[in-house]
PDB file of C-alpha atoms in Angstrom:
ATOM      1  CA  MET A   1     -32.432 -24.873  -1.837  1.00  0.00           C
ATOM      2  CA  SER A   2     -35.515 -25.466   0.238  1.00  0.00           C
ATOM      3  CA  ARG A   3     -39.074 -24.571  -0.362  1.00  0.00           C
ATOM      4  CA  VAL A   4     -40.769 -21.672   1.379  1.00  0.00           C
ATOM      5  CA  THR A   5     -44.371 -20.618   1.629  1.00  0.00           C
ATOM      6  CA  THR A   6     -45.936 -18.966  -1.392  1.00  0.00           C
ATOM      7  CA  ASP A   7     -48.018 -15.811  -1.480  1.00  0.00           C
ATOM      8  CA  SER A   8     -51.163 -17.949  -1.615  1.00  0.00           C
ATOM      9  CA  GLN A   9     -50.246 -20.661   0.901  1.00  0.00           C
ATOM     10  CA  ASP A  10     -49.789 -20.968   4.640  1.00  0.00           C
ATOM     11  CA  HIS A  11     -46.701 -22.626   6.131  1.00  0.00           C
ATOM     12  CA  ALA A  12     -46.808 -25.982   4.361  1.00  0.00           C
ATOM     13  CA  ARG A  13     -44.234 -28.303   2.880  1.00  0.00           C
ATOM     14  CA  ILE A  14     -41.057 -26.704   1.670  1.00  0.00           C
ATOM     15  CA  ALA A  15     -38.972 -28.035  -1.157  1.00  0.00           C
ATOM     16  CA  GLU A  16     -36.190 -27.510  -3.623  1.00  0.00           C
ATOM     17  CA  PRO A  17     -35.865 -27.150  -7.407  1.00  0.00           C
ATOM     18  CA  ALA A  18     -34.181 -29.414  -9.893  1.00  0.00           C
ATOM     19  CA  GLY A  19     -34.418 -29.396 -13.657  1.00  0.00           C
ATOM     20  CA  GLY A  20     -33.569 -26.150 -15.436  1.00  0.00           C
ATOM     21  CA  GLY A  21     -34.478 -22.692 -14.240  1.00  0.00           C
ATOM     22  CA  ALA A  22     -37.825 -23.405 -12.604  1.00  0.00           C
ATOM     23  CA  TYR A  23     -36.862 -21.174  -9.674  1.00  0.00           C
ATOM     24  CA  ASP A  24     -35.580 -18.271 -11.779  1.00  0.00           C
ATOM     25  CA  PRO A  25     -38.912 -16.353 -11.844  1.00  0.00           C
ATOM     26  CA  ILE A  26     -39.213 -16.408  -8.049  1.00  0.00           C
ATOM     27  CA  ALA A  27     -35.530 -16.330  -7.073  1.00  0.00           C
ATOM     28  CA  GLU A  28     -35.528 -13.020  -5.204  1.00  0.00           C
ATOM     29  CA  GLY A  29     -38.783 -13.617  -3.333  1.00  0.00           C
ATOM     30  CA  TYR A  30     -37.863 -17.168  -2.495  1.00  0.00           C
ATOM     31  CA  ALA A  31     -34.454 -16.196  -1.139  1.00  0.00           C
ATOM     32  CA  ALA A  32     -35.960 -13.474   1.064  1.00  0.00           C
ATOM     33  CA  GLU A  33     -38.583 -15.803   2.586  1.00  0.00           C
ATOM     34  CA  ASN A  34     -36.038 -18.575   3.086  1.00  0.00           C
ATOM     35  CA  GLU A  35     -34.076 -16.289   5.411  1.00  0.00           C
ATOM     36  CA  VAL A  36     -36.867 -16.013   7.974  1.00  0.00           C
ATOM     37  CA  SER A  37     -39.409 -18.825   7.535  1.00  0.00           C
ATOM     38  CA  LEU A  38     -40.095 -21.262  10.341  1.00  0.00           C
ATOM     39  CA  LEU A  39     -39.518 -24.355   8.261  1.00  0.00           C
ATOM     40  CA  ASN A  40     -36.288 -23.205   6.624  1.00  0.00           C
ATOM     41  CA  ALA A  41     -34.512 -20.835   8.999  1.00  0.00           C
ATOM     42  CA  HIS A  42     -35.696 -22.290  12.312  1.00  0.00           C
ATOM     43  CA  TYR A  43     -36.108 -25.975  11.526  1.00  0.00           C
ATOM     44  CA  GLU A  44     -34.589 -27.550   8.422  1.00  0.00           C
ATOM     45  CA  ARG A  45     -31.333 -25.639   8.076  1.00  0.00           C
ATOM     46  CA  PRO A  46     -30.396 -25.820  11.775  1.00  0.00           C
ATOM     47  CA  ALA A  47     -31.156 -29.553  11.733  1.00  0.00           C
ATOM     48  CA  VAL A  48     -28.798 -30.147   8.798  1.00  0.00           C
ATOM     49  CA  LEU A  49     -26.050 -28.134  10.495  1.00  0.00           C
ATOM     50  CA  GLU A  50     -26.527 -30.088  13.732  1.00  0.00           C
ATOM     51  CA  LEU A  51     -26.204 -33.380  11.868  1.00  0.00           C
ATOM     52  CA  ALA A  52     -23.111 -32.125  10.025  1.00  0.00           C
ATOM     53  CA  GLY A  53     -21.328 -31.373  13.295  1.00  0.00           C
ATOM     54  CA  ASP A  54     -17.740 -30.109  13.154  1.00  0.00           C
ATOM     55  CA  VAL A  55     -16.987 -29.399   9.494  1.00  0.00           C
ATOM     56  CA  THR A  56     -13.709 -27.532   9.929  1.00  0.00           C
ATOM     57  CA  GLY A  57     -11.514 -28.155   6.882  1.00  0.00           C
ATOM     58  CA  ARG A  58     -13.972 -30.547   5.248  1.00  0.00           C
ATOM     59  CA  ARG A  59     -14.663 -30.269   1.520  1.00  0.00           C
ATOM     60  CA  ILE A  60     -18.432 -30.094   1.196  1.00  0.00           C
ATOM     61  CA  LEU A  61     -20.662 -30.157  -1.878  1.00  0.00           C
ATOM     62  CA  ASP A  62     -23.920 -28.267  -1.305  1.00  0.00           C
ATOM     63  CA  ALA A  63     -26.095 -30.063  -3.854  1.00  0.00           C
ATOM     64  CA  GLY A  64     -29.038 -27.780  -4.600  1.00  0.00           C
ATOM     65  CA  CYS A  65     -27.542 -24.779  -2.829  1.00  0.00           C
ATOM     66  CA  GLY A  66     -30.144 -22.266  -4.007  1.00  0.00           C
ATOM     67  CA  ALA A  67     -29.484 -18.779  -2.640  1.00  0.00           C
ATOM     68  CA  GLY A  68     -26.650 -20.129  -0.500  1.00  0.00           C
ATOM     69  CA  PRO A  69     -27.772 -19.844   3.142  1.00  0.00           C
ATOM     70  CA  LEU A  70     -26.582 -23.348   4.013  1.00  0.00           C
ATOM     71  CA  SER A  71     -23.337 -22.859   2.074  1.00  0.00           C
ATOM     72  CA  ALA A  72     -22.719 -19.649   4.012  1.00  0.00           C
ATOM     73  CA  ALA A  73     -23.371 -21.337   7.358  1.00  0.00           C
ATOM     74  CA  LEU A  74     -21.061 -24.243   6.522  1.00  0.00           C
ATOM     75  CA  ARG A  75     -18.341 -21.867   5.331  1.00  0.00           C
ATOM     76  CA  ASP A  76     -18.657 -19.843   8.539  1.00  0.00           C
ATOM     77  CA  ARG A  77     -18.009 -23.118  10.410  1.00  0.00           C
ATOM     78  CA  GLY A  78     -14.752 -23.667   8.538  1.00  0.00           C
ATOM     79  CA  ALA A  79     -15.820 -25.877   5.630  1.00  0.00           C
ATOM     80  CA  LEU A  80     -14.559 -25.556   2.057  1.00  0.00           C
ATOM     81  CA  VAL A  81     -17.856 -25.349   0.166  1.00  0.00           C
ATOM     82  CA  THR A  82     -18.795 -25.871  -3.476  1.00  0.00           C
ATOM     83  CA  GLY A  83     -22.399 -25.120  -4.427  1.00  0.00           C
ATOM     84  CA  ILE A  84     -24.396 -26.403  -7.381  1.00  0.00           C
ATOM     85  CA  ASP A  85     -27.949 -25.664  -8.430  1.00  0.00           C
ATOM     86  CA  ALA A  86     -30.108 -26.026 -11.525  1.00  0.00           C
ATOM     87  CA  SER A  87     -31.293 -22.408 -11.285  1.00  0.00           C
ATOM     88  CA  ALA A  88     -28.944 -19.733 -12.605  1.00  0.00           C
ATOM     89  CA  GLY A  89     -31.191 -17.121 -11.013  1.00  0.00           C
ATOM     90  CA  MET A  90     -30.770 -18.611  -7.571  1.00  0.00           C
ATOM     91  CA  LEU A  91     -27.011 -18.837  -8.069  1.00  0.00           C
ATOM     92  CA  GLU A  92     -26.927 -15.117  -8.854  1.00  0.00           C
ATOM     93  CA  VAL A  93     -28.457 -14.480  -5.443  1.00  0.00           C
ATOM     94  CA  ALA A  94     -26.008 -16.930  -3.859  1.00  0.00           C
ATOM     95  CA  ARG A  95     -23.035 -15.159  -5.437  1.00  0.00           C
ATOM     96  CA  ARG A  96     -24.112 -11.842  -3.978  1.00  0.00           C
ATOM     97  CA  ARG A  97     -24.210 -13.527  -0.565  1.00  0.00           C
ATOM     98  CA  LEU A  98     -21.026 -15.564  -0.821  1.00  0.00           C
ATOM     99  CA  GLY A  99     -18.836 -13.271  -2.921  1.00  0.00           C
ATOM    100  CA  PRO A 100     -17.277 -13.454  -6.386  1.00  0.00           C
ATOM    101  CA  ASP A 101     -14.718 -16.075  -5.398  1.00  0.00           C
ATOM    102  CA  ALA A 102     -17.295 -18.634  -4.227  1.00  0.00           C
ATOM    103  CA  ASP A 103     -17.257 -21.924  -6.138  1.00  0.00           C
ATOM    104  CA  LEU A 104     -20.819 -21.943  -7.524  1.00  0.00           C
ATOM    105  CA  ARG A 105     -21.860 -23.857 -10.636  1.00  0.00           C
ATOM    106  CA  VAL A 106     -25.027 -24.505 -12.603  1.00  0.00           C
ATOM    107  CA  ALA A 107     -25.550 -28.267 -12.574  1.00  0.00           C
ATOM    108  CA  ASP A 108     -28.511 -30.611 -12.832  1.00  0.00           C
ATOM    109  CA  LEU A 109     -28.531 -33.442 -10.301  1.00  0.00           C
ATOM    110  CA  ALA A 110     -30.183 -35.676 -12.881  1.00  0.00           C
ATOM    111  CA  GLU A 111     -26.988 -35.481 -14.968  1.00  0.00           C
ATOM    112  CA  PRO A 112     -23.364 -36.554 -14.322  1.00  0.00           C
ATOM    113  CA  LEU A 113     -21.623 -34.165 -11.954  1.00  0.00           C
ATOM    114  CA  PRO A 114     -18.629 -32.071 -13.094  1.00  0.00           C
ATOM    115  CA  PHE A 115     -16.310 -33.320 -10.346  1.00  0.00           C
ATOM    116  CA  ALA A 116     -13.586 -35.920 -10.007  1.00  0.00           C
ATOM    117  CA  ASP A 117     -13.961 -39.095  -8.000  1.00  0.00           C
ATOM    118  CA  ALA A 118     -13.561 -38.613  -4.231  1.00  0.00           C
ATOM    119  CA  ALA A 119     -13.597 -34.810  -4.556  1.00  0.00           C
ATOM    120  CA  PHE A 120     -15.593 -34.216  -1.356  1.00  0.00           C
ATOM    121  CA  ASP A 121     -15.657 -35.301   2.259  1.00  0.00           C
ATOM    122  CA  ASP A 122     -19.380 -34.561   2.622  1.00  0.00           C
ATOM    123  CA  VAL A 123     -22.399 -33.818   0.458  1.00  0.00           C
ATOM    124  CA  VAL A 124     -25.408 -31.958   1.800  1.00  0.00           C
ATOM    125  CA  ALA A 125     -28.617 -32.388  -0.197  1.00  0.00           C
ATOM    126  CA  SER A 126     -31.088 -30.042   1.441  1.00  0.00           C
ATOM    127  CA  LEU A 127     -34.656 -30.611   0.217  1.00  0.00           C
ATOM    128  CA  VAL A 128     -33.646 -31.447  -3.332  1.00  0.00           C
ATOM    129  CA  LEU A 129     -33.935 -35.204  -3.896  1.00  0.00           C
ATOM    130  CA  HIS A 130     -37.736 -35.091  -4.062  1.00  0.00           C
ATOM    131  CA  TYR A 131     -37.478 -33.204  -7.377  1.00  0.00           C
ATOM    132  CA  LEU A 132     -36.042 -36.332  -8.997  1.00  0.00           C
ATOM    133  CA  ARG A 133     -38.131 -39.158 -10.369  1.00  0.00           C
ATOM    134  CA  ASP A 134     -35.240 -41.626 -10.298  1.00  0.00           C
ATOM    135  CA  TRP A 135     -32.829 -41.358  -7.396  1.00  0.00           C
ATOM    136  CA  GLY A 136     -30.518 -44.127  -8.628  1.00  0.00           C
ATOM    137  CA  PRO A 137     -28.236 -42.223 -11.048  1.00  0.00           C
ATOM    138  CA  THR A 138     -28.052 -39.181  -8.768  1.00  0.00           C
ATOM    139  CA  LEU A 139     -27.132 -41.187  -5.682  1.00  0.00           C
ATOM    140  CA  ALA A 140     -24.530 -43.094  -7.701  1.00  0.00           C
ATOM    141  CA  GLU A 141     -22.941 -39.779  -8.697  1.00  0.00           C
ATOM    142  CA  LEU A 142     -23.012 -38.449  -5.146  1.00  0.00           C
ATOM    143  CA  HIS A 143     -21.379 -41.666  -3.968  1.00  0.00           C
ATOM    144  CA  ARG A 144     -18.728 -41.336  -6.691  1.00  0.00           C
ATOM    145  CA  VAL A 145     -17.680 -37.813  -5.699  1.00  0.00           C
ATOM    146  CA  LEU A 146     -17.409 -38.731  -2.000  1.00  0.00           C
ATOM    147  CA  VAL A 147     -14.296 -40.133  -0.412  1.00  0.00           C
ATOM    148  CA  PRO A 148     -14.691 -43.623   1.077  1.00  0.00           C
ATOM    149  CA  GLY A 149     -16.404 -43.071   4.399  1.00  0.00           C
ATOM    150  CA  GLY A 150     -17.683 -39.667   3.305  1.00  0.00           C
ATOM    151  CA  ARG A 151     -21.141 -38.550   4.353  1.00  0.00           C
ATOM    152  CA  LEU A 152     -24.314 -37.674   2.514  1.00  0.00           C
ATOM    153  CA  ILE A 153     -26.559 -35.536   4.737  1.00  0.00           C
ATOM    154  CA  ALA A 154     -29.984 -35.281   3.131  1.00  0.00           C
ATOM    155  CA  SER A 155     -33.376 -33.827   3.980  1.00  0.00           C
ATOM    156  CA  VAL A 156     -36.601 -34.591   2.146  1.00  0.00           C
ATOM    157  CA  GLU A 157     -40.280 -33.862   2.525  1.00  0.00           C
ATOM    158  CA  HIS A 158     -41.690 -36.300   5.072  1.00  0.00           C
ATOM    159  CA  PRO A 159     -43.622 -39.020   3.221  1.00  0.00           C
ATOM    160  CA  PHE A 160     -46.082 -39.492   6.073  1.00  0.00           C
ATOM    161  CA  VAL A 161     -47.211 -35.876   6.078  1.00  0.00           C
ATOM    162  CA  LEU A 162     -47.650 -35.863   2.305  1.00  0.00           C
ATOM    163  CA  ALA A 163     -49.992 -38.853   2.445  1.00  0.00           C
ATOM    164  CA  THR A 164     -51.826 -37.523   5.489  1.00  0.00           C
ATOM    165  CA  THR A 165     -52.367 -34.131   3.859  1.00  0.00           C
ATOM    166  CA  ARG A 166     -53.982 -35.794   0.848  1.00  0.00           C
ATOM    167  CA  LEU A 167     -56.238 -37.918   3.021  1.00  0.00           C
ATOM    168  CA  LEU A 168     -57.368 -34.933   5.088  1.00  0.00           C
ATOM    169  CA  ALA A 169     -58.161 -33.093   1.860  1.00  0.00           C
ATOM    170  CA  GLY A 170     -60.427 -35.959   0.797  1.00  0.00           C
ATOM    171  CA  GLU A 171     -58.047 -37.152  -1.919  1.00  0.00           C
ATOM    172  CA  LYS A 172     -56.758 -40.635  -2.622  1.00  0.00           C
ATOM    173  CA  ALA A 173     -53.287 -41.169  -1.192  1.00  0.00           C
ATOM    174  CA  ASN A 174     -51.030 -43.790  -2.736  1.00  0.00           C
ATOM    175  CA  TYR A 175     -48.362 -43.760  -0.051  1.00  0.00           C
ATOM    176  CA  PHE A 176     -46.586 -46.861  -1.369  1.00  0.00           C
ATOM    177  CA  GLY A 177     -46.111 -45.617  -4.918  1.00  0.00           C
ATOM    178  CA  VAL A 178     -43.774 -43.066  -6.482  1.00  0.00           C
ATOM    179  CA  THR A 179     -46.199 -40.344  -7.528  1.00  0.00           C
ATOM    180  CA  GLU A 180     -45.861 -37.044  -9.354  1.00  0.00           C
ATOM    181  CA  ARG A 181     -47.086 -33.794  -7.787  1.00  0.00           C
ATOM    182  CA  THR A 182     -47.068 -30.352  -9.416  1.00  0.00           C
ATOM    183  CA  GLU A 183     -47.549 -27.066  -7.569  1.00  0.00           C
ATOM    184  CA  GLU A 184     -47.691 -23.468  -8.739  1.00  0.00           C
ATOM    185  CA  TRP A 185     -45.831 -20.973  -6.571  1.00  0.00           C
ATOM    186  CA  THR A 186     -46.198 -17.191  -6.704  1.00  0.00           C
ATOM    187  CA  MET A 187     -43.581 -15.178  -4.842  1.00  0.00           C
ATOM    188  CA  GLY A 188     -42.027 -11.728  -5.142  1.00  0.00           C
ATOM    189  CA  GLY A 189     -44.073 -10.877  -8.211  1.00  0.00           C
ATOM    190  CA  GLY A 190     -43.093 -14.028 -10.123  1.00  0.00           C
ATOM    191  CA  SER A 191     -44.743 -17.399 -10.686  1.00  0.00           C
ATOM    192  CA  THR A 192     -43.473 -20.854 -11.503  1.00  0.00           C
ATOM    193  CA  ARG A 193     -44.585 -24.484 -11.614  1.00  0.00           C
ATOM    194  CA  LEU A 194     -42.596 -27.091  -9.743  1.00  0.00           C
ATOM    195  CA  THR A 195     -42.831 -30.856 -10.015  1.00  0.00           C
ATOM    196  CA  PHE A 196     -42.120 -33.203  -7.114  1.00  0.00           C
ATOM    197  CA  TRP A 197     -41.868 -36.978  -6.899  1.00  0.00           C
ATOM    198  CA  ASP A 198     -43.266 -38.371  -3.660  1.00  0.00           C
ATOM    199  CA  ARG A 199     -42.106 -41.800  -2.482  1.00  0.00           C
ATOM    200  CA  PRO A 200     -42.488 -43.952   0.635  1.00  0.00           C
ATOM    201  CA  LEU A 201     -39.808 -44.335   3.264  1.00  0.00           C
ATOM    202  CA  HIS A 202     -38.860 -47.832   2.147  1.00  0.00           C
ATOM    203  CA  ALA A 203     -38.221 -46.591  -1.399  1.00  0.00           C
ATOM    204  CA  MET A 204     -35.849 -43.974  -0.014  1.00  0.00           C
ATOM    205  CA  THR A 205     -33.881 -46.394   2.139  1.00  0.00           C
ATOM    206  CA  ASP A 206     -33.763 -48.968  -0.653  1.00  0.00           C
ATOM    207  CA  ALA A 207     -32.329 -46.353  -3.026  1.00  0.00           C
ATOM    208  CA  PHE A 208     -29.686 -45.299  -0.509  1.00  0.00           C
ATOM    209  CA  THR A 209     -28.466 -48.817   0.170  1.00  0.00           C
ATOM    210  CA  ALA A 210     -28.558 -49.785  -3.522  1.00  0.00           C
ATOM    211  CA  ALA A 211     -26.217 -46.861  -4.257  1.00  0.00           C
ATOM    212  CA  GLY A 212     -23.706 -48.088  -1.685  1.00  0.00           C
ATOM    213  CA  PHE A 213     -24.629 -45.914   1.279  1.00  0.00           C
ATOM    214  CA  ARG A 214     -24.917 -47.133   4.844  1.00  0.00           C
ATOM    215  CA  ILE A 215     -27.707 -45.479   6.824  1.00  0.00           C
ATOM    216  CA  GLU A 216     -26.307 -44.002  10.041  1.00  0.00           C
ATOM    217  CA  VAL A 217     -29.134 -41.696  11.164  1.00  0.00           C
ATOM    218  CA  ILE A 218     -32.816 -41.159  10.389  1.00  0.00           C
ATOM    219  CA  SER A 219     -33.965 -38.058  12.242  1.00  0.00           C
ATOM    220  CA  GLU A 220     -37.215 -36.206  12.978  1.00  0.00           C
ATOM    221  CA  PRO A 221     -35.807 -33.290  14.999  1.00  0.00           C
ATOM    222  CA  PRO A 222     -37.539 -30.480  16.874  1.00  0.00           C
ATOM    223  CA  ALA A 223     -37.493 -26.863  15.814  1.00  0.00           C
ATOM    224  CA  VAL A 224     -34.842 -24.623  17.347  1.00  0.00           C
ATOM    225  CA  PRO A 225     -35.337 -23.245  20.877  1.00  0.00           C
ATOM    226  CA  GLY A 226     -37.390 -20.087  20.774  1.00  0.00           C
ATOM    227  CA  ALA A 227     -39.345 -21.034  17.660  1.00  0.00           C
ATOM    228  CA  PRO A 228     -42.696 -21.334  19.503  1.00  0.00           C
ATOM    229  CA  GLU A 229     -42.322 -17.769  20.750  1.00  0.00           C
ATOM    230  CA  MET A 230     -41.509 -16.493  17.256  1.00  0.00           C
ATOM    231  CA  PHE A 231     -44.314 -18.468  15.565  1.00  0.00           C
ATOM    232  CA  PRO A 232     -47.011 -18.936  18.225  1.00  0.00           C
ATOM    233  CA  GLU A 233     -49.823 -19.696  15.773  1.00  0.00           C
ATOM    234  CA  ASP A 234     -47.888 -22.549  14.187  1.00  0.00           C
ATOM    235  CA  PHE A 235     -47.269 -24.181  17.576  1.00  0.00           C
ATOM    236  CA  ALA A 236     -50.674 -23.471  19.122  1.00  0.00           C
ATOM    237  CA  THR A 237     -51.952 -27.038  18.647  1.00  0.00           C
ATOM    238  CA  LEU A 238     -48.655 -28.859  19.272  1.00  0.00           C
ATOM    239  CA  SER A 239     -47.554 -30.431  22.545  1.00  0.00           C
ATOM    240  CA  ASP A 240     -43.848 -29.666  21.961  1.00  0.00           C
ATOM    241  CA  THR A 241     -41.503 -28.369  19.249  1.00  0.00           C
ATOM    242  CA  ARG A 242     -41.633 -31.512  17.100  1.00  0.00           C
ATOM    243  CA  PHE A 243     -43.900 -31.668  14.066  1.00  0.00           C
ATOM    244  CA  LEU A 244     -44.090 -33.627  10.833  1.00  0.00           C
ATOM    245  CA  ALA A 245     -42.451 -31.697   8.016  1.00  0.00           C
ATOM    246  CA  PHE A 246     -39.173 -33.193   6.853  1.00  0.00           C
ATOM    247  CA  LEU A 247     -37.148 -36.360   7.259  1.00  0.00           C
ATOM    248  CA  PHE A 248     -33.359 -36.221   7.694  1.00  0.00           C
ATOM    249  CA  PHE A 249     -30.700 -38.811   6.870  1.00  0.00           C
ATOM    250  CA  VAL A 250     -27.009 -39.190   7.525  1.00  0.00           C
ATOM    251  CA  LEU A 251     -25.489 -41.777   5.186  1.00  0.00           C
ATOM    252  CA  THR A 252     -21.937 -43.075   4.862  1.00  0.00           C
ATOM    253  CA  ALA A 253     -20.375 -44.002   1.524  1.00  0.00           C
ATOM    254  CA  ASP A 254     -19.064 -47.550   1.822  1.00  0.00           C
TER     255      ASP A 254
END
């Protein structure tokens, strides 16, 4: 599940919950904004689907599925999708979208996953890893549930933009460390506090390779065609449809 703007913020970073029901108080408002926001609906989600390619018949774990928009898109493309999320509230919204027969489970990515070895051909982790302080155990579990040669397609908040935002705000920016960040979000009449763990690019790639993944793609894609016309203010100062927001990876399980 990916972050959207809050009632008190402009389009900024977007992220994803892990650890209990942090998203439960804002589940309905979050899901509604996620459907239409620039960063989710017209940038991050299309980029993940483009990287996934032809998924017909592939067993895919949507790790951090939230309200299920990515699961729905993958299923529409012929994938066999299982969704997990730490928020029961978000899964309620996802079940309304995907139907009563959808395979949706409450699960915390910081804990062992309730799946057999080699249960999936692909895992998509859309804006969820940055909720975890330690990526090692989670990546080991994702590797375990993938078939040999299976793919992990992941998106995270771009570490460069996080550091730059702090510097522009006059704050100290420790780009090279793993640092904790807490934000309060108010959406749809509810409020919650979310904690993120920011880390540099080299820490991400080191964690991937240590868990047995081979890095195939690191991507900084453009927004979808037509986005500048839909969101002219957001693109007013940009030279094209690329902007720093998220970083995307395609990794292969060796």
